[in-house]
Short mmCIF file of C-alpha atoms in Angstrom, two decimals:
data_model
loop_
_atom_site.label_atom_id
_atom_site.label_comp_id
_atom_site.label_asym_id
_atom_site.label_seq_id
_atom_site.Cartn_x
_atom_site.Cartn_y
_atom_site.Cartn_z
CA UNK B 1 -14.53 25.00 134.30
CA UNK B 2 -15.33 25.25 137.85
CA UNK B 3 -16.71 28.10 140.03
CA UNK B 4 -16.59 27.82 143.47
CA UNK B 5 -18.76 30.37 143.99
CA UNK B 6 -21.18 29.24 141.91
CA UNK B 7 -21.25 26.20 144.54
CA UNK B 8 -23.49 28.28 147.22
CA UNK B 9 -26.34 28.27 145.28
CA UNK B 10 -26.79 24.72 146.06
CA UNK B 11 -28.95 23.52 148.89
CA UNK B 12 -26.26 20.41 149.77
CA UNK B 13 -23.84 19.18 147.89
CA UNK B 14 -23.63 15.30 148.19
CA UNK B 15 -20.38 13.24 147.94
CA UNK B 16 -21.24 9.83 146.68
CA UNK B 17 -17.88 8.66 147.24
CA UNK B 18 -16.29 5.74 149.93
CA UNK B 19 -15.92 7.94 153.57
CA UNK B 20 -12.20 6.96 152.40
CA UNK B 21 -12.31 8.89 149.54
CA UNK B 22 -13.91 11.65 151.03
CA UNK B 23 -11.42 12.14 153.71
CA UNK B 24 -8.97 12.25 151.38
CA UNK B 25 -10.11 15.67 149.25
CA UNK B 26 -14.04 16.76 148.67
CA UNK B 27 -15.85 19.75 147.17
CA UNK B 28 -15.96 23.10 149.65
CA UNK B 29 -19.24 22.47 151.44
CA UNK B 30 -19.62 19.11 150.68
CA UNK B 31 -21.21 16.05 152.56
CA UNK B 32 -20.47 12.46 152.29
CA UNK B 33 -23.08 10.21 151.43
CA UNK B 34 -21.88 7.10 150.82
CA UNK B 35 -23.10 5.11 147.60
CA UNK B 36 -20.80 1.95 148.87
CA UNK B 37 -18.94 2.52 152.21
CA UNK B 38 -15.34 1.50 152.81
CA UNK B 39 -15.52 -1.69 152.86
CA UNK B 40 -18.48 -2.64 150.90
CA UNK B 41 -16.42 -1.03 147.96
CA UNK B 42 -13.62 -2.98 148.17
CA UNK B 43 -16.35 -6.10 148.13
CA UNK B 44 -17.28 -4.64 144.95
CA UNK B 45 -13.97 -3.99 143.50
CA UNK B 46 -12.91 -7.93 144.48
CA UNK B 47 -15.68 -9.01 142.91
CA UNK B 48 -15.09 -7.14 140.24
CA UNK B 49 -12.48 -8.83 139.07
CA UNK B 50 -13.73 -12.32 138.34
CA UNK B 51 -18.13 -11.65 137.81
CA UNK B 52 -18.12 -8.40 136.88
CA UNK B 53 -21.97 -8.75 137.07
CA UNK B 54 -22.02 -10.10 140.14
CA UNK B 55 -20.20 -7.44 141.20
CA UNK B 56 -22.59 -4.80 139.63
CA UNK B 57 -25.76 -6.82 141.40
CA UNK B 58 -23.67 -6.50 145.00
CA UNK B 59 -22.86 -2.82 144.34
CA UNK B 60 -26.58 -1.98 143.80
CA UNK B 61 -27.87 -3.64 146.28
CA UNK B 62 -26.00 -2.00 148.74
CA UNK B 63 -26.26 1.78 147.22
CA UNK B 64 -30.31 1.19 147.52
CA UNK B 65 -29.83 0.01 150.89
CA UNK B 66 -27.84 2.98 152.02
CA UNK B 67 -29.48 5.77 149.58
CA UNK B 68 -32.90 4.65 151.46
CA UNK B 69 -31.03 5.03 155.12
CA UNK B 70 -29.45 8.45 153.80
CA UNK B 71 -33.06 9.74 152.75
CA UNK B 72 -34.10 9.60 156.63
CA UNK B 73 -32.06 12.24 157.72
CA UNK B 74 -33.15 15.51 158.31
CA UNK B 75 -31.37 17.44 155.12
CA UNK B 76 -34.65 14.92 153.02
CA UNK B 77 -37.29 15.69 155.60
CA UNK B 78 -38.26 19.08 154.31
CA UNK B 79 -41.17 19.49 151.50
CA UNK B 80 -39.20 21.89 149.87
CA UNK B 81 -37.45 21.45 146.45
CA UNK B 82 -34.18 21.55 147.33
CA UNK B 83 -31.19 22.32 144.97
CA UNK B 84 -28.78 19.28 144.98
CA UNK B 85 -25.03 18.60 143.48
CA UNK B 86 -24.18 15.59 143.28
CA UNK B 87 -20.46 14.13 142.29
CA UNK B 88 -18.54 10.66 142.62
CA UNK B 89 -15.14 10.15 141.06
CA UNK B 90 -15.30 10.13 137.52
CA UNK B 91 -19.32 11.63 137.55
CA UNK B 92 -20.09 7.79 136.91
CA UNK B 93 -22.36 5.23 138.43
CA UNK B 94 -22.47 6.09 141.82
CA UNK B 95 -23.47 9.90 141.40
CA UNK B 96 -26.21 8.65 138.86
CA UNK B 97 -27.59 6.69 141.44
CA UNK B 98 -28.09 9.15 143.80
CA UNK B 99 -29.13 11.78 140.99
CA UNK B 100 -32.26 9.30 140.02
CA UNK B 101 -33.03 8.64 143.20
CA UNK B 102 -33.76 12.12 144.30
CA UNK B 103 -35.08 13.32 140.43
CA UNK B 104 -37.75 10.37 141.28
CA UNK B 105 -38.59 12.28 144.72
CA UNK B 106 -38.94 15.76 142.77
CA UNK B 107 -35.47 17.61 143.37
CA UNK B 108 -33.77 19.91 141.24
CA UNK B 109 -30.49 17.67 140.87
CA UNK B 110 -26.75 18.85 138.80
CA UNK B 111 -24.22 16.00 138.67
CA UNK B 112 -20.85 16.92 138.05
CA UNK B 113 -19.90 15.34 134.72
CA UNK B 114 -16.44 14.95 135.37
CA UNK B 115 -16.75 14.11 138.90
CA UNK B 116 -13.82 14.71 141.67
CA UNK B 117 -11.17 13.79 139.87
CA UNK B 118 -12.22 16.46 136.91
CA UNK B 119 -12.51 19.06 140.32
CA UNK B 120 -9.03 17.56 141.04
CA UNK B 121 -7.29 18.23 137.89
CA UNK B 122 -9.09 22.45 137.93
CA UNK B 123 -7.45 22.97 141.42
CA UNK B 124 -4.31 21.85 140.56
CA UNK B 125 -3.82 23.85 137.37
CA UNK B 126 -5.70 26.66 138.80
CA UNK B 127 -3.08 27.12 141.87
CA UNK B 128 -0.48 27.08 139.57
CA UNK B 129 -1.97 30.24 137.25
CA UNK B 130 -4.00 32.35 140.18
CA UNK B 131 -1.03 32.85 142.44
CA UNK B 132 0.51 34.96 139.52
CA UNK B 133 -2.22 37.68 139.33
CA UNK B 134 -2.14 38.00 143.86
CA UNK B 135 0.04 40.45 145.37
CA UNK B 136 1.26 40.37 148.71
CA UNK B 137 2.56 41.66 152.06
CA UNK B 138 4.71 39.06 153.69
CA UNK B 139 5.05 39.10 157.37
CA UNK B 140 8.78 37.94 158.45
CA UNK B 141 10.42 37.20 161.52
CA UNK B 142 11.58 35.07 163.91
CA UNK B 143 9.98 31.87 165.60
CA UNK B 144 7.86 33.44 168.36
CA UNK B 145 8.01 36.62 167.17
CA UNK B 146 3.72 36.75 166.95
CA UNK B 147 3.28 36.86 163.27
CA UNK B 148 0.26 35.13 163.54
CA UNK B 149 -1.51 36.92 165.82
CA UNK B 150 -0.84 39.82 163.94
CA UNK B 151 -1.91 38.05 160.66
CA UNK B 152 -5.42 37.43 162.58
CA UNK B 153 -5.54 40.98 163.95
CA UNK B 154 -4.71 42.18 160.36
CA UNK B 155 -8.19 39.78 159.64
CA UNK B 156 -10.40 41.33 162.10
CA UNK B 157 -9.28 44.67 161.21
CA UNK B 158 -10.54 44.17 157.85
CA UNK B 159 -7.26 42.79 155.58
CA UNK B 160 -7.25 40.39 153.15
CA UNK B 161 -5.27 37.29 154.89
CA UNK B 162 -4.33 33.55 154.00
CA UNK B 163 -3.59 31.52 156.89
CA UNK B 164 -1.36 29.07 155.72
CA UNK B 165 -0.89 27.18 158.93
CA UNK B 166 -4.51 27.43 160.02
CA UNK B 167 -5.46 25.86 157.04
CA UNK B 168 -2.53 22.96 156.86
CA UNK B 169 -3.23 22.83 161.28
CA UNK B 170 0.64 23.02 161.90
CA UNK B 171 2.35 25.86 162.90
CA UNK B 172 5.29 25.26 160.23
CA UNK B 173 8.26 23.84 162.02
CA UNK B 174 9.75 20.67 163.36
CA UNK B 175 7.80 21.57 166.48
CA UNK B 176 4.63 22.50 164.87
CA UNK B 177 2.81 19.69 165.47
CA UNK B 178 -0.66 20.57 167.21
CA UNK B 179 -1.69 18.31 169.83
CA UNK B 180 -5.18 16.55 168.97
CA UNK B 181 -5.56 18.15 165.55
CA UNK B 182 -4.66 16.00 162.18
CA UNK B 183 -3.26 17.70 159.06
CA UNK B 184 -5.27 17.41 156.13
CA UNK B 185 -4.11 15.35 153.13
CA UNK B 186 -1.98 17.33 150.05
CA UNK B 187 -4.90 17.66 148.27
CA UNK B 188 -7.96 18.34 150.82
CA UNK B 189 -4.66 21.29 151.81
CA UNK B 190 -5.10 22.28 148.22
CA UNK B 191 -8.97 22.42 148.22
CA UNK B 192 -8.75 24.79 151.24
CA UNK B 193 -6.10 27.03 149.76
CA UNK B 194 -7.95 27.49 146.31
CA UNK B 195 -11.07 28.35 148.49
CA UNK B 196 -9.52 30.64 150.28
CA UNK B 197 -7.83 32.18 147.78
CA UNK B 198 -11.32 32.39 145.72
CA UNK B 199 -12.94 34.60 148.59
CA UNK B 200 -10.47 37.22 147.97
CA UNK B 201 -10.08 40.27 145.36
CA UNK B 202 -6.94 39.63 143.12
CA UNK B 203 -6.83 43.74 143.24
CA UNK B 204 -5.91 44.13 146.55
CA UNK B 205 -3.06 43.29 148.48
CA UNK B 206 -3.01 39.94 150.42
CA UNK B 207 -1.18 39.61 153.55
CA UNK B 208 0.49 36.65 154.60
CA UNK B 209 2.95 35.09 157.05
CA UNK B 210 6.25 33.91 155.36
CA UNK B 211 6.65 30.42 155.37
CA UNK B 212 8.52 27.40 154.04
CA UNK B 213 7.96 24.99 151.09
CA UNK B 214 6.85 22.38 153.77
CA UNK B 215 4.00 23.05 156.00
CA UNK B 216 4.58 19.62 158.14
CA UNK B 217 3.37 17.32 155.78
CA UNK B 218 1.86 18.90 153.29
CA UNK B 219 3.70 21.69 150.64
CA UNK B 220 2.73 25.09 149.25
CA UNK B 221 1.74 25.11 145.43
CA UNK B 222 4.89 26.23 143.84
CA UNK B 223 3.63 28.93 142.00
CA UNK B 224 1.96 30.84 145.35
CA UNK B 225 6.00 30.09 147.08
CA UNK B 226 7.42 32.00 144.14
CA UNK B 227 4.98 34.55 144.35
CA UNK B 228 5.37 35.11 147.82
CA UNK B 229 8.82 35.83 147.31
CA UNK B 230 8.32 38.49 145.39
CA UNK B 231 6.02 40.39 147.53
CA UNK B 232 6.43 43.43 150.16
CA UNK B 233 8.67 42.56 153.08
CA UNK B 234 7.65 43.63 156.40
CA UNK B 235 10.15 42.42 159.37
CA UNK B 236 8.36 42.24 162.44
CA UNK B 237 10.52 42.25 166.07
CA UNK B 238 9.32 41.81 169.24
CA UNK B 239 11.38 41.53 172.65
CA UNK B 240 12.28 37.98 173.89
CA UNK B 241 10.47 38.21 177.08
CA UNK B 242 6.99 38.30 174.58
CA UNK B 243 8.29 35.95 172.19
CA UNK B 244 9.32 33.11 175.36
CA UNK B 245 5.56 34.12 176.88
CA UNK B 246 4.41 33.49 173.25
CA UNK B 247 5.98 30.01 173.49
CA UNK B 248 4.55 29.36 176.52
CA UNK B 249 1.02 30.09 174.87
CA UNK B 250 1.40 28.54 172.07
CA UNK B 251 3.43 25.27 173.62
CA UNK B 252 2.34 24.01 176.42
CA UNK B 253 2.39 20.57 175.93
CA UNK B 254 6.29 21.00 175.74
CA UNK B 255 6.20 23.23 179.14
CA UNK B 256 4.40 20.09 180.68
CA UNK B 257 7.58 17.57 178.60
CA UNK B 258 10.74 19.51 178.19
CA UNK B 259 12.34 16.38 177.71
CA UNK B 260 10.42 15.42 174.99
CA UNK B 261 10.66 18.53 173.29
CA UNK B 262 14.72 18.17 173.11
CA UNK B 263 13.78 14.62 172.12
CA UNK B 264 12.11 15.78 169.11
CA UNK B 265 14.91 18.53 168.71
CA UNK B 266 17.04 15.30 168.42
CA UNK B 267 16.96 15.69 164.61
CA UNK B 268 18.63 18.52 164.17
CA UNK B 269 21.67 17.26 165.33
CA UNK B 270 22.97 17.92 161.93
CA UNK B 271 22.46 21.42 162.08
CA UNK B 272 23.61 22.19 165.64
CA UNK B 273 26.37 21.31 167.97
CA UNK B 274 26.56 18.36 170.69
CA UNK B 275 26.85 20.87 172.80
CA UNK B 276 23.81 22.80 171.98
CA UNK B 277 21.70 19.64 172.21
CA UNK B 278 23.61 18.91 175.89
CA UNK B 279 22.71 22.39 176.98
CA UNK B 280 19.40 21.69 176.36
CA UNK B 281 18.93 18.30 177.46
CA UNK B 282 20.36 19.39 180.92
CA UNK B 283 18.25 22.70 180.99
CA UNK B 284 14.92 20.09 180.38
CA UNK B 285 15.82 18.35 183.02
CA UNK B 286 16.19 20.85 185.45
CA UNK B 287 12.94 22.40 184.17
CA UNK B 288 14.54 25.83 182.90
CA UNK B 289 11.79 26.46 180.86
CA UNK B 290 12.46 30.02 179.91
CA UNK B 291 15.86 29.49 179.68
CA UNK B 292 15.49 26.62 177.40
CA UNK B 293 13.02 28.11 174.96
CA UNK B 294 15.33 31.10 174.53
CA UNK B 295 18.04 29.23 174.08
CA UNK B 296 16.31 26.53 170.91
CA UNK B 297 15.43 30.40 169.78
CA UNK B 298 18.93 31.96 169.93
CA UNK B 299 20.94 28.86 169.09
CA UNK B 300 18.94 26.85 166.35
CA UNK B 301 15.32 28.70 165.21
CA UNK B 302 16.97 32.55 164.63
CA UNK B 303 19.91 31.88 162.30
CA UNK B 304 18.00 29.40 160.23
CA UNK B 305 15.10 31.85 160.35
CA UNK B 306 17.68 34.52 159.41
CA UNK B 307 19.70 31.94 156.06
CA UNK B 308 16.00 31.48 155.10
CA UNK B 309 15.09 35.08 154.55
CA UNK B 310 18.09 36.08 152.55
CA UNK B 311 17.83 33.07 150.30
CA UNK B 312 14.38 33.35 149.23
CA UNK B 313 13.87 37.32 149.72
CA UNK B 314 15.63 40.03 147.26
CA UNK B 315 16.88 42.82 149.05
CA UNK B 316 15.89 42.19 152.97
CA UNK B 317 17.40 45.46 153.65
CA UNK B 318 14.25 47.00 152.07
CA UNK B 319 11.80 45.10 154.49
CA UNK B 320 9.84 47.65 156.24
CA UNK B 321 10.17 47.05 160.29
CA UNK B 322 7.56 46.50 162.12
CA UNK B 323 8.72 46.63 166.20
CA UNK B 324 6.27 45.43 168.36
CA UNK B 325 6.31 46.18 172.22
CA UNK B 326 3.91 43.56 173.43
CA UNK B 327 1.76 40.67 171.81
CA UNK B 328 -1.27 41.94 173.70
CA UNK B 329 -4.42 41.72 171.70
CA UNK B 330 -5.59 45.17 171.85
CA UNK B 331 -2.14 46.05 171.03
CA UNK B 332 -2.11 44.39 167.90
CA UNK B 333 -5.43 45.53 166.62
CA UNK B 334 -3.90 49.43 166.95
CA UNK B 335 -0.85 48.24 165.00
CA UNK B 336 -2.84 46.42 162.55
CA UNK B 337 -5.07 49.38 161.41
CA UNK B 338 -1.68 51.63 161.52
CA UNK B 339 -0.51 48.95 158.72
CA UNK B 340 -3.38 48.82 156.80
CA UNK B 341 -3.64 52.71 156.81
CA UNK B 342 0.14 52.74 155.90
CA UNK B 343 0.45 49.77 153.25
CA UNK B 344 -2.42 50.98 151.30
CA UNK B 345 -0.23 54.41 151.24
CA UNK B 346 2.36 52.12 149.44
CA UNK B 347 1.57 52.72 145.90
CA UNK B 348 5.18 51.87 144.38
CA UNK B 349 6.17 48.13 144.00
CA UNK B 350 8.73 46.89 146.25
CA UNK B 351 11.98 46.17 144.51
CA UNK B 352 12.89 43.80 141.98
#
């Protein structure tokens, strides 16, 4: 039904949808040009409800206003025919606006019939079929351990990757949270995965970091979790002094506020001892950093890491080890290559 692909041989795409909307989920590539903004839709829609006509006659009014203020920016100010997609929700009223507007002017102009929520409905039935045809190699390991800066020095070396928590902008646990940066929504998470995904040749190998169902706030499509379980297991160690300099990296924020890392830590006062949470309440306030982050890596993150594994991974004693001396870049572009050279020597399946 849908190509994404076939989406880049369009000059711009145009969302003709509320900026509301648009945060929400939009086309790969997209821009939002609102018909109606935020609130002059839900004018429309209150209107709507007693004059429909009325409501019609404000709705226009305002999409000629703001199609005329959209035509002044630069994208409209070239002479050449541009190739233009155009979509709203359903591919109703608001996209048809926008397609007569610029037919009128002289541009080659597709609307998308079905409109977002026909784009909607392909993802979601697509992630739950493609995943079944991709085969991977999952990186495992510990919290700190520097799976991810392998997974992007597998990139650069050439792999196939999926960046799970790049593209859900949370590094997957109750600590993940990245200062200044938003998740996307469920579905915009979605959009990004199936785009990803579509870059990449089903016939080679995929690698990928392992993760759990929940990404912060947003989930993995079932069908890729499943799929990920059954793929080739590679156990990567590295030393505690990198993985606590890793932390330090990749946390600062809770180097600067011990105490309110702990404080978060707070919830997992089901899982862990009084103790554990005393231990590191009084090593926050004396500023043990080190101490502390091996500790919440010892005590809490490694076990759980460990139950995770062997729950959703047949036969962990087949993982191949990968034992890494240092987290240094260069480092980890040598080891990268060494695993690409070796994983495309693994011709066999790994066990059932």
């Amino acid at each position: 039904m849908y190509d994404l692909d076939a989406l880049k041989k369009f000059d711009l795409i145009i969302d003709a949808r509320s900026p509301r909307e648009f945060a929400e989920d939009h086309l790969p590539g997209a821009i939002n040009l609102p018909v109606v903004f935020d609130d002059e839709y839900a004018e429309v829609g209150t209107t709507h409800r007693t004059n429909p006509m009325r409501a019609y006659q404000i709705g226009v009014a305002y999409s000629l206003k703001n199609i005329a203020r959209h035509l002044e920016l630069p994208f409209f100010r070239s002479d050449r025919r541009m190739s233009v997609l155009v979509y709203c929700f359903r591919g109703g009223k608001r996209s048809k606006l926008w397609t007569d507007a610029l037919e009128t002017i002289g541009y080659k102009v597709d609307r998308l019939p079905t409109g977002w929520k026909g784009y909607r409905n392909w993802v979601r039935q697509t992630l739950e079929e493609v995943p079944a045809h991709l085969q991977f190699n999952v990186l495992s390991g510990p919290t700190g351990c520097g799976k991810t800066r392998l997974l992007l020095a597998l990139r650069t070396a050439g792999a196939q990757v999926i960046d799970l928590e790049e593209l859900a902008s949370h590094r997957g646990s109750i600590i993940g949270a990245i200062p200044g940066r938003a998740q996307p929504s469920q579905k915009f998470f979605d959009s990004l995965l199936l785009a990803e995904i579509s870059r990449l040749d089903s016939a080679k190998r995929i690698w990928i970091e392992s993760e759990s169902k929940r990404i912060g706030h947003v989930q993995l499509p079932t069908a890729l979790f499943h799929r990920m379980h059954g793929g080739r297991l590679f156990a990567v160690e590295t030393p505690m002094r990198e993985r606590i300099a890793m932390w330090r990296r990749e946390y600062p924020h809770f180097e600067r506020d011990p105490t309110g890392l702990v404080t978060q830590l707070g919830h997992l006062k089901a899982l862990v001892s009084g103790a554990t949470l005393q231990k590191w309440a009084s090593m926050a306030e004396r500023c043990e950093i080190e101490a502390l982050f091996e500790s919440i890596m010892v005590d809490y993150y490694d076990p759980a890491y460990t139950r995770s594994t062997k729950k959703n991974y047949l036969h962990t004693e087949h993982a191949i080890k990968i034992q890494l001396e240092t987290l240094d870049s260069s480092y980890l572009a040598n080891v990268a290559r060494r695993l690409i050279s070796d994983s495309d020597a693994l011709t066999s399946p790994p066990p059932e």
